[in-house]
mmCIF file of C-alpha atoms in Angstrom:
data_model
loop_
_atom_site.group_PDB
_atom_site.id
_atom_site.type_symbol
_atom_site.label_atom_id
_atom_site.label_comp_id
_atom_site.label_asym_id
_atom_site.label_seq_id
_atom_site.Cartn_x
_atom_site.Cartn_y
_atom_site.Cartn_z
ATOM 1 C CA MET A 26 -21.963 -40.616 -69.699
ATOM 2 C CA LYS A 27 -23.266 -42.364 -72.822
ATOM 3 C CA SER A 28 -19.826 -43.424 -74.044
ATOM 4 C CA LEU A 29 -18.856 -45.084 -70.779
ATOM 5 C CA ILE A 30 -22.228 -46.623 -69.997
ATOM 6 C CA LYS A 31 -22.904 -47.911 -73.477
ATOM 7 C CA THR A 32 -19.407 -49.304 -73.838
ATOM 8 C CA LEU A 33 -19.265 -50.935 -70.442
ATOM 9 C CA ALA A 34 -22.765 -51.873 -69.420
ATOM 10 C CA LEU A 35 -25.098 -51.779 -72.389
ATOM 11 C CA SER A 36 -23.653 -52.518 -75.802
ATOM 12 C CA MET A 37 -21.300 -55.154 -74.415
ATOM 13 C CA ILE A 38 -24.016 -56.602 -72.140
ATOM 14 C CA LEU A 39 -21.616 -57.726 -69.446
ATOM 15 C CA PRO A 40 -22.231 -61.101 -67.823
ATOM 16 C CA VAL A 41 -24.573 -60.672 -64.867
ATOM 17 C CA THR A 42 -21.978 -62.177 -62.549
ATOM 18 C CA LEU A 43 -19.327 -59.606 -63.422
ATOM 19 C CA PHE A 44 -19.879 -57.281 -60.483
ATOM 20 C CA GLY A 45 -20.392 -58.477 -56.924
ATOM 21 C CA CYS A 46 -23.059 -56.823 -54.816
ATOM 22 C CA SER A 47 -21.969 -54.449 -52.069
ATOM 23 C CA GLU A 48 -20.627 -55.991 -48.888
ATOM 24 C CA LYS A 49 -23.079 -55.563 -46.018
ATOM 25 C CA GLU A 50 -22.213 -53.794 -42.791
ATOM 26 C CA THR A 51 -23.745 -54.741 -39.470
ATOM 27 C CA SER A 52 -23.703 -51.186 -38.128
ATOM 28 C CA GLU A 53 -26.211 -48.590 -39.242
ATOM 29 C CA GLU A 54 -23.560 -45.924 -38.811
ATOM 30 C CA THR A 55 -21.352 -47.163 -41.653
ATOM 31 C CA PRO A 56 -22.290 -47.008 -45.357
ATOM 32 C CA ALA A 57 -21.955 -50.217 -47.353
ATOM 33 C CA LYS A 58 -18.606 -50.744 -49.109
ATOM 34 C CA PRO A 59 -18.285 -51.964 -52.729
ATOM 35 C CA HIS A 60 -15.617 -54.348 -53.946
ATOM 36 C CA LEU A 61 -13.671 -51.480 -55.549
ATOM 37 C CA TYR A 62 -10.431 -53.392 -56.044
ATOM 38 C CA ASP A 63 -12.160 -56.206 -57.923
ATOM 39 C CA TYR A 64 -14.144 -53.685 -59.934
ATOM 40 C CA GLU A 65 -11.037 -51.761 -60.993
ATOM 41 C CA GLN A 66 -9.317 -55.003 -61.981
ATOM 42 C CA THR A 67 -12.281 -55.875 -64.174
ATOM 43 C CA LEU A 68 -12.010 -52.527 -65.941
ATOM 44 C CA LEU A 69 -8.306 -53.129 -66.588
ATOM 45 C CA GLN A 70 -9.005 -56.601 -67.963
ATOM 46 C CA LEU A 71 -11.538 -55.098 -70.349
ATOM 47 C CA GLY A 72 -9.029 -52.482 -71.470
ATOM 48 C CA ILE A 73 -11.221 -49.625 -70.251
ATOM 49 C CA ASP A 74 -9.784 -46.471 -68.689
ATOM 50 C CA GLY A 75 -11.456 -46.162 -65.292
ATOM 51 C CA THR A 76 -10.196 -42.636 -64.549
ATOM 52 C CA SER A 77 -13.492 -40.886 -65.252
ATOM 53 C CA LEU A 78 -15.384 -43.584 -63.427
ATOM 54 C CA GLN A 79 -13.202 -43.351 -60.342
ATOM 55 C CA SER A 80 -13.650 -39.581 -60.199
ATOM 56 C CA ASN A 81 -17.391 -40.135 -60.126
ATOM 57 C CA VAL A 82 -17.063 -42.663 -57.295
ATOM 58 C CA ASP A 83 -14.821 -40.290 -55.338
ATOM 59 C CA THR A 84 -17.377 -37.509 -55.743
ATOM 60 C CA TYR A 85 -20.071 -39.234 -53.737
ATOM 61 C CA LYS A 86 -19.865 -42.005 -51.166
ATOM 62 C CA SER A 87 -23.332 -43.406 -50.835
ATOM 63 C CA LEU A 88 -25.161 -43.651 -47.526
ATOM 64 C CA ASN A 89 -26.804 -47.038 -47.075
ATOM 65 C CA TYR A 90 -27.870 -49.004 -44.041
ATOM 66 C CA SER A 91 -28.167 -52.646 -43.158
ATOM 67 C CA PRO A 92 -30.711 -53.530 -42.041
ATOM 68 C CA GLN A 93 -32.829 -51.136 -44.028
ATOM 69 C CA ARG A 94 -35.865 -49.604 -42.353
ATOM 70 C CA SER A 95 -37.579 -48.157 -45.369
ATOM 71 C CA MET A 96 -40.679 -46.325 -46.516
ATOM 72 C CA TRP A 97 -42.215 -45.737 -49.946
ATOM 73 C CA PHE A 98 -43.166 -42.200 -51.054
ATOM 74 C CA THR A 99 -45.444 -42.490 -54.073
ATOM 75 C CA VAL A 100 -46.224 -40.315 -57.089
ATOM 76 C CA ASN A 101 -49.788 -40.059 -55.749
ATOM 77 C CA ASP A 102 -48.457 -37.602 -53.158
ATOM 78 C CA TYR A 103 -47.231 -35.126 -55.801
ATOM 79 C CA PRO A 104 -50.599 -33.464 -56.582
ATOM 80 C CA ASP A 105 -50.639 -32.238 -52.972
ATOM 81 C CA ILE A 106 -46.983 -31.472 -52.327
ATOM 82 C CA LEU A 107 -45.504 -30.589 -55.759
ATOM 83 C CA LEU A 108 -48.154 -29.470 -58.237
ATOM 84 C CA ASN A 109 -48.239 -25.656 -58.497
ATOM 85 C CA LYS A 110 -46.024 -25.358 -55.418
ATOM 86 C CA THR A 111 -43.147 -22.919 -55.039
ATOM 87 C CA GLU A 112 -39.675 -24.216 -54.253
ATOM 88 C CA LYS A 113 -40.137 -23.170 -50.619
ATOM 89 C CA GLU A 114 -43.494 -24.931 -50.360
ATOM 90 C CA PHE A 115 -42.221 -28.154 -51.897
ATOM 91 C CA THR A 116 -39.115 -28.094 -49.725
ATOM 92 C CA GLU A 117 -41.208 -27.679 -46.586
ATOM 93 C CA ASN A 118 -43.579 -30.438 -47.690
ATOM 94 C CA ILE A 119 -40.886 -33.029 -48.345
ATOM 95 C CA GLU A 120 -38.924 -32.062 -45.252
ATOM 96 C CA LYS A 121 -41.990 -32.621 -43.040
ATOM 97 C CA ARG A 122 -42.579 -36.035 -44.590
ATOM 98 C CA PHE A 123 -38.984 -37.111 -44.109
ATOM 99 C CA LYS A 124 -38.999 -35.913 -40.486
ATOM 100 C CA ASP A 125 -42.174 -37.909 -39.897
ATOM 101 C CA ALA A 126 -40.432 -40.993 -41.298
ATOM 102 C CA VAL A 127 -37.374 -40.468 -39.108
ATOM 103 C CA SER A 128 -39.609 -40.148 -36.034
ATOM 104 C CA ILE A 129 -40.606 -43.822 -36.272
ATOM 105 C CA GLY A 130 -37.134 -45.135 -37.078
ATOM 106 C CA ILE A 131 -37.029 -45.048 -40.884
ATOM 107 C CA ASN A 132 -33.475 -44.814 -42.282
ATOM 108 C CA THR A 133 -34.167 -45.266 -46.030
ATOM 109 C CA VAL A 134 -36.720 -43.683 -48.354
ATOM 110 C CA TYR A 135 -37.864 -44.950 -51.759
ATOM 111 C CA VAL A 136 -39.092 -41.828 -53.571
ATOM 112 C CA HIS A 137 -40.810 -41.883 -56.946
ATOM 113 C CA ALA A 138 -38.520 -40.358 -59.551
ATOM 114 C CA ARG A 139 -40.182 -41.929 -62.596
ATOM 115 C CA ALA A 140 -43.619 -43.533 -62.522
ATOM 116 C CA TYR A 141 -45.015 -43.372 -66.066
ATOM 117 C CA GLY A 142 -42.159 -42.994 -68.531
ATOM 118 C CA ASP A 143 -41.633 -39.494 -67.150
ATOM 119 C CA SER A 144 -39.232 -37.686 -64.844
ATOM 120 C CA TYR A 145 -39.664 -35.913 -61.522
ATOM 121 C CA TYR A 146 -36.190 -34.486 -61.937
ATOM 122 C CA SER A 147 -34.996 -31.659 -64.178
ATOM 123 C CA LYS A 148 -31.721 -33.117 -65.442
ATOM 124 C CA SER A 149 -33.178 -35.584 -67.897
ATOM 125 C CA GLU A 150 -32.535 -35.707 -71.616
ATOM 126 C CA LEU A 151 -34.429 -38.981 -71.961
ATOM 127 C CA PHE A 152 -37.856 -38.495 -70.378
ATOM 128 C CA PRO A 153 -40.488 -35.732 -70.373
ATOM 129 C CA LYS A 154 -41.374 -34.016 -67.110
ATOM 130 C CA GLY A 155 -43.918 -35.726 -64.914
ATOM 131 C CA LEU A 156 -47.599 -34.807 -64.979
ATOM 132 C CA TYR A 157 -47.360 -32.971 -61.648
ATOM 133 C CA MET A 158 -44.212 -31.054 -62.577
ATOM 134 C CA ALA A 159 -44.783 -27.872 -64.576
ATOM 135 C CA GLU A 160 -42.727 -27.375 -67.735
ATOM 136 C CA ASP A 161 -41.499 -24.004 -66.482
ATOM 137 C CA ILE A 162 -40.666 -25.228 -62.974
ATOM 138 C CA SER A 163 -37.734 -23.278 -61.564
ATOM 139 C CA TYR A 164 -36.394 -25.916 -59.195
ATOM 140 C CA ASP A 165 -35.429 -29.576 -59.314
ATOM 141 C CA PRO A 166 -37.626 -31.779 -57.072
ATOM 142 C CA LEU A 167 -35.175 -34.679 -56.951
ATOM 143 C CA GLU A 168 -32.292 -32.418 -56.014
ATOM 144 C CA ILE A 169 -34.313 -31.090 -53.087
ATOM 145 C CA ILE A 170 -35.386 -34.613 -52.126
ATOM 146 C CA VAL A 171 -31.785 -35.810 -52.061
ATOM 147 C CA ASN A 172 -30.527 -32.815 -50.103
ATOM 148 C CA LYS A 173 -33.279 -32.929 -47.487
ATOM 149 C CA ALA A 174 -32.949 -36.694 -47.062
ATOM 150 C CA HIS A 175 -29.208 -36.460 -46.495
ATOM 151 C CA GLU A 176 -29.604 -33.602 -44.026
ATOM 152 C CA LEU A 177 -31.640 -36.049 -41.934
ATOM 153 C CA ASN A 178 -29.174 -38.923 -42.514
ATOM 154 C CA LEU A 179 -31.720 -40.727 -44.639
ATOM 155 C CA SER A 180 -30.557 -42.956 -47.468
ATOM 156 C CA VAL A 181 -32.524 -41.966 -50.576
ATOM 157 C CA HIS A 182 -33.304 -44.392 -53.393
ATOM 158 C CA ALA A 183 -34.790 -43.128 -56.644
ATOM 159 C CA TRP A 184 -37.829 -45.289 -57.350
ATOM 160 C CA ILE A 185 -38.598 -45.893 -61.018
ATOM 161 C CA ASN A 186 -41.117 -48.006 -62.928
ATOM 162 C CA PRO A 187 -39.095 -49.157 -65.951
ATOM 163 C CA LEU A 188 -41.813 -50.320 -68.358
ATOM 164 C CA ARG A 189 -44.994 -48.435 -67.464
ATOM 165 C CA CYS A 190 -45.732 -45.343 -69.570
ATOM 166 C CA GLN A 191 -48.593 -42.906 -70.157
ATOM 167 C CA SER A 192 -52.151 -43.189 -71.372
ATOM 168 C CA GLU A 193 -53.119 -42.648 -75.016
ATOM 169 C CA THR A 194 -54.077 -39.034 -74.398
ATOM 170 C CA GLN A 195 -50.879 -38.285 -72.503
ATOM 171 C CA MET A 196 -48.691 -39.991 -75.113
ATOM 172 C CA LYS A 197 -50.077 -37.709 -77.810
ATOM 173 C CA GLU A 198 -49.047 -34.652 -75.798
ATOM 174 C CA ILE A 199 -45.390 -35.686 -75.408
ATOM 175 C CA SER A 200 -42.857 -33.916 -77.583
ATOM 176 C CA ASP A 201 -41.708 -35.886 -80.631
ATOM 177 C CA SER A 202 -38.133 -35.339 -79.479
ATOM 178 C CA PHE A 203 -38.432 -38.003 -76.773
ATOM 179 C CA THR A 204 -37.602 -41.630 -77.510
ATOM 180 C CA ILE A 205 -40.842 -43.053 -76.128
ATOM 181 C CA LYS A 206 -42.828 -40.708 -78.388
ATOM 182 C CA LYS A 207 -40.756 -41.707 -81.414
ATOM 183 C CA TRP A 208 -41.475 -45.339 -80.591
ATOM 184 C CA TYR A 209 -45.160 -44.495 -80.125
ATOM 185 C CA ASN A 210 -45.128 -42.989 -83.618
ATOM 186 C CA GLU A 211 -42.923 -45.572 -85.335
ATOM 187 C CA GLN A 212 -42.721 -48.776 -83.255
ATOM 188 C CA LYS A 213 -46.197 -49.124 -81.784
ATOM 189 C CA GLY A 214 -46.972 -52.784 -81.201
ATOM 190 C CA ARG A 215 -43.274 -53.653 -80.920
ATOM 191 C CA TYR A 216 -41.195 -51.464 -78.593
ATOM 192 C CA ILE A 217 -44.275 -49.934 -76.958
ATOM 193 C CA SER A 218 -47.845 -51.245 -76.790
ATOM 194 C CA ASP A 219 -51.250 -50.330 -75.402
ATOM 195 C CA VAL A 220 -52.431 -52.628 -72.605
ATOM 196 C CA GLU A 221 -55.871 -51.722 -71.279
ATOM 197 C CA GLY A 222 -55.519 -48.019 -71.965
ATOM 198 C CA ARG A 223 -51.919 -47.537 -70.837
ATOM 199 C CA TYR A 224 -48.709 -47.886 -72.838
ATOM 200 C CA TRP A 225 -45.936 -50.240 -71.780
ATOM 201 C CA LEU A 226 -42.406 -50.716 -73.042
ATOM 202 C CA CYS A 227 -41.521 -54.246 -74.122
ATOM 203 C CA PRO A 228 -38.364 -55.693 -72.495
ATOM 204 C CA ALA A 229 -37.929 -58.290 -75.265
ATOM 205 C CA TYR A 230 -36.047 -55.811 -77.457
ATOM 206 C CA PRO A 231 -32.383 -54.921 -76.747
ATOM 207 C CA GLU A 232 -33.009 -51.299 -77.751
ATOM 208 C CA VAL A 233 -35.694 -50.975 -75.078
ATOM 209 C CA ARG A 234 -33.581 -52.554 -72.363
ATOM 210 C CA GLU A 235 -30.639 -50.311 -73.288
ATOM 211 C CA PHE A 236 -32.848 -47.231 -73.102
ATOM 212 C CA ILE A 237 -34.194 -48.193 -69.663
ATOM 213 C CA ALA A 238 -30.724 -48.960 -68.319
ATOM 214 C CA GLU A 239 -29.474 -45.628 -69.638
ATOM 215 C CA GLY A 240 -32.353 -43.949 -67.828
ATOM 216 C CA ALA A 241 -31.240 -45.470 -64.519
ATOM 217 C CA ALA A 242 -27.663 -44.389 -65.187
ATOM 218 C CA GLU A 243 -28.798 -40.852 -65.978
ATOM 219 C CA ILE A 244 -30.133 -40.467 -62.435
ATOM 220 C CA VAL A 245 -26.976 -41.882 -60.838
ATOM 221 C CA GLU A 246 -24.785 -39.609 -62.931
ATOM 222 C CA ASN A 247 -26.679 -36.419 -62.102
ATOM 223 C CA TYR A 248 -27.845 -36.915 -58.516
ATOM 224 C CA ASP A 249 -26.269 -38.152 -55.280
ATOM 225 C CA VAL A 250 -28.810 -40.922 -54.838
ATOM 226 C CA ASP A 251 -27.879 -43.882 -52.679
ATOM 227 C CA GLY A 252 -29.854 -46.410 -54.664
ATOM 228 C CA ILE A 253 -32.075 -47.139 -57.655
ATOM 229 C CA HIS A 254 -35.284 -48.955 -56.758
ATOM 230 C CA ILE A 255 -37.767 -50.714 -59.051
ATOM 231 C CA ASP A 256 -40.997 -52.448 -58.095
ATOM 232 C CA ASP A 257 -43.406 -55.063 -59.394
ATOM 233 C CA TYR A 258 -44.276 -53.803 -62.862
ATOM 234 C CA PHE A 259 -42.742 -56.280 -65.276
ATOM 235 C CA TYR A 260 -44.764 -57.912 -68.087
ATOM 236 C CA PRO A 261 -48.199 -56.230 -67.939
ATOM 237 C CA THR A 262 -50.054 -59.034 -69.699
ATOM 238 C CA ALA A 263 -49.956 -62.730 -70.538
ATOM 239 C CA ASP A 264 -51.300 -62.003 -74.020
ATOM 240 C CA PRO A 265 -48.893 -63.629 -76.536
ATOM 241 C CA SER A 266 -49.314 -60.710 -78.932
ATOM 242 C CA PHE A 267 -47.458 -58.313 -76.607
ATOM 243 C CA ASP A 268 -44.013 -59.534 -77.719
ATOM 244 C CA ALA A 269 -45.029 -61.894 -80.536
ATOM 245 C CA GLU A 270 -42.494 -60.627 -83.077
ATOM 246 C CA ALA A 271 -39.538 -60.837 -80.708
ATOM 247 C CA PHE A 272 -40.589 -64.295 -79.534
ATOM 248 C CA SER A 273 -40.972 -65.567 -83.090
ATOM 249 C CA GLU A 274 -37.411 -64.448 -83.840
ATOM 250 C CA SER A 275 -36.011 -66.172 -80.751
ATOM 251 C CA SER A 276 -34.595 -69.684 -80.562
ATOM 252 C CA THR A 277 -37.039 -70.859 -77.908
ATOM 253 C CA SER A 278 -40.517 -72.342 -78.102
ATOM 254 C CA ASP A 279 -41.317 -71.692 -74.438
ATOM 255 C CA LEU A 280 -42.956 -68.278 -74.113
ATOM 256 C CA SER A 281 -42.787 -68.247 -70.319
ATOM 257 C CA ALA A 282 -39.063 -69.063 -70.289
ATOM 258 C CA PHE A 283 -38.457 -66.466 -73.008
ATOM 259 C CA ARG A 284 -40.226 -63.747 -71.070
ATOM 260 C CA LYS A 285 -38.454 -64.586 -67.820
ATOM 261 C CA GLU A 286 -35.143 -64.289 -69.638
ATOM 262 C CA GLN A 287 -36.101 -60.868 -71.043
ATOM 263 C CA CYS A 288 -36.972 -59.609 -67.547
ATOM 264 C CA SER A 289 -33.727 -60.988 -66.175
ATOM 265 C CA LEU A 290 -31.766 -59.291 -68.961
ATOM 266 C CA LEU A 291 -33.542 -56.017 -68.187
ATOM 267 C CA VAL A 292 -32.754 -56.265 -64.473
ATOM 268 C CA SER A 293 -29.118 -57.245 -65.005
ATOM 269 C CA GLU A 294 -28.548 -54.475 -67.546
ATOM 270 C CA MET A 295 -29.996 -51.888 -65.159
ATOM 271 C CA TYR A 296 -27.815 -53.282 -62.359
ATOM 272 C CA ASN A 297 -24.696 -53.135 -64.530
ATOM 273 C CA ALA A 298 -25.458 -49.594 -65.716
ATOM 274 C CA VAL A 299 -25.777 -48.362 -62.133
ATOM 275 C CA LYS A 300 -22.602 -50.135 -61.004
ATOM 276 C CA ALA A 301 -20.644 -48.847 -63.994
ATOM 277 C CA LEU A 302 -21.131 -45.298 -62.754
ATOM 278 C CA ASN A 303 -20.840 -45.913 -59.021
ATOM 279 C CA PRO A 304 -20.446 -49.391 -57.491
ATOM 280 C CA GLU A 305 -21.519 -47.994 -54.114
ATOM 281 C CA VAL A 306 -25.018 -47.123 -55.302
ATOM 282 C CA LEU A 307 -27.421 -49.952 -54.497
ATOM 283 C CA PHE A 308 -29.863 -51.508 -56.933
ATOM 284 C CA GLY A 309 -33.017 -52.947 -55.391
ATOM 285 C CA ILE A 310 -36.153 -54.750 -56.556
ATOM 286 C CA SER A 311 -39.576 -54.925 -54.901
ATOM 287 C CA PRO A 312 -41.486 -57.808 -56.508
ATOM 288 C CA GLN A 313 -44.859 -59.358 -55.770
ATOM 289 C CA GLY A 314 -45.184 -61.079 -52.407
ATOM 290 C CA THR A 315 -46.031 -64.503 -53.822
ATOM 291 C CA LEU A 316 -44.203 -66.720 -56.282
ATOM 292 C CA ALA A 317 -47.418 -67.139 -58.263
ATOM 293 C CA GLY A 318 -47.768 -63.374 -58.560
ATOM 294 C CA ASN A 319 -44.223 -63.073 -59.848
ATOM 295 C CA ASP A 320 -44.709 -65.929 -62.302
ATOM 296 C CA SER A 321 -47.717 -64.090 -63.731
ATOM 297 C CA GLN A 322 -45.383 -61.165 -64.543
ATOM 298 C CA TYR A 323 -42.506 -63.436 -65.661
ATOM 299 C CA ALA A 324 -40.267 -62.128 -62.881
ATOM 300 C CA ASP A 325 -37.691 -64.827 -62.100
ATOM 301 C CA VAL A 326 -37.268 -63.870 -58.450
ATOM 302 C CA GLN A 327 -35.769 -67.253 -57.516
ATOM 303 C CA ARG A 328 -32.874 -66.530 -59.852
ATOM 304 C CA TRP A 329 -32.494 -62.925 -58.737
ATOM 305 C CA CYS A 330 -32.335 -64.038 -55.096
ATOM 306 C CA SER A 331 -29.742 -66.739 -55.645
ATOM 307 C CA GLU A 332 -27.337 -65.406 -58.297
ATOM 308 C CA GLU A 333 -25.008 -62.414 -58.367
ATOM 309 C CA GLY A 334 -25.478 -59.491 -60.702
ATOM 310 C CA PHE A 335 -29.196 -58.810 -60.307
ATOM 311 C CA CYS A 336 -29.749 -56.825 -57.127
ATOM 312 C CA ASP A 337 -28.228 -55.684 -53.853
ATOM 313 C CA TYR A 338 -31.523 -56.029 -52.023
ATOM 314 C CA ILE A 339 -34.990 -57.433 -52.639
ATOM 315 C CA VAL A 340 -38.228 -56.266 -51.009
ATOM 316 C CA PRO A 341 -41.131 -58.693 -51.558
ATOM 317 C CA GLN A 342 -44.471 -57.000 -50.968
ATOM 318 C CA ILE A 343 -45.955 -59.272 -48.311
ATOM 319 C CA TYR A 344 -49.112 -57.235 -47.890
ATOM 320 C CA PHE A 345 -50.994 -60.041 -46.159
ATOM 321 C CA GLY A 346 -52.423 -60.457 -42.703
ATOM 322 C CA LEU A 347 -51.307 -62.964 -40.097
ATOM 323 C CA GLU A 348 -54.563 -64.871 -40.588
ATOM 324 C CA ASN A 349 -54.643 -64.794 -44.386
ATOM 325 C CA GLU A 350 -55.919 -68.220 -45.355
ATOM 326 C CA THR A 351 -53.862 -68.606 -48.534
ATOM 327 C CA VAL A 352 -50.670 -66.625 -47.873
ATOM 328 C CA PRO A 353 -50.305 -66.044 -44.115
ATOM 329 C CA PHE A 354 -47.706 -63.407 -43.372
ATOM 330 C CA ALA A 355 -45.244 -65.285 -41.149
ATOM 331 C CA GLU A 356 -45.047 -68.345 -43.383
ATOM 332 C CA THR A 357 -44.635 -66.218 -46.508
ATOM 333 C CA ALA A 358 -41.813 -64.197 -44.929
ATOM 334 C CA ALA A 359 -40.064 -67.439 -43.969
ATOM 335 C CA LEU A 360 -40.425 -68.712 -47.558
ATOM 336 C CA TRP A 361 -38.634 -65.618 -48.838
ATOM 337 C CA GLN A 362 -35.913 -66.000 -46.235
ATOM 338 C CA ASN A 363 -35.216 -69.439 -47.663
ATOM 339 C CA LEU A 364 -35.257 -68.108 -51.243
ATOM 340 C CA VAL A 365 -32.538 -65.501 -50.715
ATOM 341 C CA THR A 366 -29.416 -67.647 -50.867
ATOM 342 C CA ASN A 367 -27.026 -65.111 -52.402
ATOM 343 C CA GLU A 368 -25.123 -63.773 -49.390
ATOM 344 C CA ASP A 369 -24.676 -60.373 -51.064
ATOM 345 C CA THR A 370 -28.430 -59.806 -51.457
ATOM 346 C CA GLU A 371 -30.263 -58.328 -48.485
ATOM 347 C CA LEU A 372 -33.851 -59.402 -47.830
ATOM 348 C CA ILE A 373 -36.206 -56.650 -46.724
ATOM 349 C CA ILE A 374 -39.832 -57.480 -45.974
ATOM 350 C CA GLY A 375 -42.403 -55.047 -47.354
ATOM 351 C CA ILE A 376 -45.595 -54.613 -45.328
ATOM 352 C CA CYS A 377 -48.570 -52.326 -45.857
ATOM 353 C CA THR A 378 -50.441 -49.905 -43.626
ATOM 354 C CA TYR A 379 -53.328 -49.111 -45.989
ATOM 355 C CA LYS A 380 -55.359 -52.196 -45.027
ATOM 356 C CA MET A 381 -55.954 -51.078 -41.443
ATOM 357 C CA GLY A 382 -59.698 -50.933 -40.775
ATOM 358 C CA ARG A 383 -60.524 -52.468 -44.161
ATOM 359 C CA GLU A 384 -61.903 -55.814 -45.269
ATOM 360 C CA ASP A 385 -59.255 -57.999 -46.908
ATOM 361 C CA ILE A 386 -61.510 -59.628 -49.475
ATOM 362 C CA TYR A 387 -58.937 -62.137 -50.797
ATOM 363 C CA ALA A 388 -57.830 -63.414 -47.392
ATOM 364 C CA GLY A 389 -60.442 -66.167 -47.037
ATOM 365 C CA LYS A 390 -61.275 -66.756 -43.394
ATOM 366 C CA GLY A 391 -58.935 -63.913 -42.474
ATOM 367 C CA LYS A 392 -60.866 -61.283 -44.415
ATOM 368 C CA ASP A 393 -61.986 -59.451 -41.245
ATOM 369 C CA GLU A 394 -58.582 -59.482 -39.548
ATOM 370 C CA TRP A 395 -57.725 -55.866 -40.371
ATOM 371 C CA LEU A 396 -61.175 -54.809 -39.149
ATOM 372 C CA CYS A 397 -60.949 -56.611 -35.816
ATOM 373 C CA ASP A 398 -57.260 -56.256 -34.968
ATOM 374 C CA ASN A 399 -55.724 -52.776 -34.991
ATOM 375 C CA SER A 400 -52.224 -54.082 -34.251
ATOM 376 C CA VAL A 401 -51.533 -56.225 -37.328
ATOM 377 C CA ILE A 402 -48.860 -53.801 -38.557
ATOM 378 C CA SER A 403 -46.827 -53.761 -35.344
ATOM 379 C CA LYS A 404 -47.183 -57.520 -34.929
ATOM 380 C CA GLU A 405 -45.732 -58.046 -38.396
ATOM 381 C CA ALA A 406 -42.947 -55.547 -37.692
ATOM 382 C CA GLU A 407 -42.075 -57.475 -34.540
ATOM 383 C CA ILE A 408 -41.891 -60.736 -36.497
ATOM 384 C CA ILE A 409 -39.560 -59.123 -39.044
ATOM 385 C CA SER A 410 -37.369 -57.712 -36.281
ATOM 386 C CA ASN A 411 -37.114 -61.113 -34.612
ATOM 387 C CA MET A 412 -36.072 -62.611 -37.962
ATOM 388 C CA GLY A 413 -33.228 -60.083 -38.141
ATOM 389 C CA LEU A 414 -34.455 -58.676 -41.475
ATOM 390 C CA GLY A 415 -35.010 -55.225 -42.887
ATOM 391 C CA ILE A 416 -38.493 -53.745 -43.163
ATOM 392 C CA ALA A 417 -40.222 -51.450 -45.663
ATOM 393 C CA LEU A 418 -43.558 -49.703 -45.062
ATOM 394 C CA TYR A 419 -46.037 -48.958 -47.827
ATOM 395 C CA SER A 420 -46.633 -46.119 -47.708
ATOM 396 C CA TYR A 421 -46.024 -42.690 -46.166
ATOM 397 C CA ASP A 422 -49.531 -41.542 -47.009
ATOM 398 C CA SER A 423 -51.415 -44.415 -45.369
ATOM 399 C CA THR A 424 -49.086 -44.358 -42.352
ATOM 400 C CA PHE A 425 -49.149 -40.637 -41.598
ATOM 401 C CA CYS A 426 -52.297 -39.430 -43.401
ATOM 402 C CA PRO A 427 -54.783 -42.279 -42.797
ATOM 403 C CA ALA A 428 -58.540 -42.075 -43.175
ATOM 404 C CA ASP A 429 -60.333 -40.454 -40.242
ATOM 405 C CA ASP A 430 -61.910 -43.715 -39.082
ATOM 406 C CA VAL A 431 -58.487 -45.288 -38.395
ATOM 407 C CA ALA A 432 -56.475 -42.194 -37.506
ATOM 408 C CA GLU A 433 -56.425 -42.875 -33.754
ATOM 409 C CA ASP A 434 -55.495 -46.529 -34.184
ATOM 410 C CA MET A 435 -52.755 -45.630 -36.678
ATOM 411 C CA GLU A 436 -51.281 -43.118 -34.261
ATOM 412 C CA LYS A 437 -50.912 -45.940 -31.718
ATOM 413 C CA GLU A 438 -49.368 -48.184 -34.345
ATOM 414 C CA ARG A 439 -46.836 -45.496 -35.269
ATOM 415 C CA GLN A 440 -45.693 -45.408 -31.660
ATOM 416 C CA CYS A 441 -45.430 -49.196 -31.599
ATOM 417 C CA LEU A 442 -43.399 -49.097 -34.821
ATOM 418 C CA ALA A 443 -41.061 -46.522 -33.307
ATOM 419 C CA ASP A 444 -40.547 -48.751 -30.264
ATOM 420 C CA ILE A 445 -39.623 -51.646 -32.566
ATOM 421 C CA LEU A 446 -37.523 -49.798 -35.140
ATOM 422 C CA ILE A 447 -35.635 -47.388 -32.887
ATOM 423 C CA LYS A 448 -33.274 -49.574 -30.898
#
């Protein structure tokens, strides 16, 4: 894997426009199709033997839907369903959750595979096992996740947080054999830095970006995932010291522009690494729901939505009510619809269920909306459906295991969601 990936997607740093995103299908019954002919021609032009690559593509034809009807399954679920659980117990736990998702019309699941510079999969040479995965575990959680998802005709996307790593205490416990621990020991303040008690990788260094891209490729090589999914954890701070050395060595005097370019390089290199192994596997991004929020993390979403070579789909987290005074839901969704001008990038609107029955303190005059209206979720889902867009629900836990005080209302909303999503 390393020879092909490093040669094709990492060391050469292919132009971000080299590979077209997968062609979209209008039917949910048919997986998306990559531009395989164009891809093979590109390999020939580069003088690269595509035999090993093609055998990988032939091995697994990914299952992906358009429009996506997605749901996030977070690492916060693992203490209950994975920690100290037998293979049978974990299998039953994940199967129940996937069946719940299917019952309301979900066709795609984003499941945490790496949340903190760790791995919730056994076939990793790059990352230590996750906190809720015992060192002597006898089964592979991701393998079970993939198998159970596919049995239910669910598309499964491995969700990773590229830059976020462990706390100081946890970093000290990692084996020195792992790259992030070596950087902790030898490159602290450059490749990896402490930001408010948690360590973060710095995307301004080519070595870091290559390592992260290789980590995405490792999952695609070893598991029949249908996609790689990243969310809104880009630059963790605006503090100039975070990447001061790299910035000082650059040819730019604009720190914001420099950081946006580093994030775009990271995203494009991950995209290229995934496509180098299997062009059918989708690469998706879930950024902040507002442009201001993305600017604060130096995520150039306008570019990613309009140019080829960054993502197959984008899922802005529009976790706002209909009456939000600053960022009302419908208007914000329409803004994103106008932003996505690349015809090969699918827009999926992310909405939340965890705000039901809670005060939305940043919503201005709309702060009581989620307290007074128990149908905000289904109303937003209806708007998305009428726009002809995909939808993603955050998250399984708040949708199917809500607090007692909203459990009855959420049950009604689940039925409304099923009526909207199952057509």
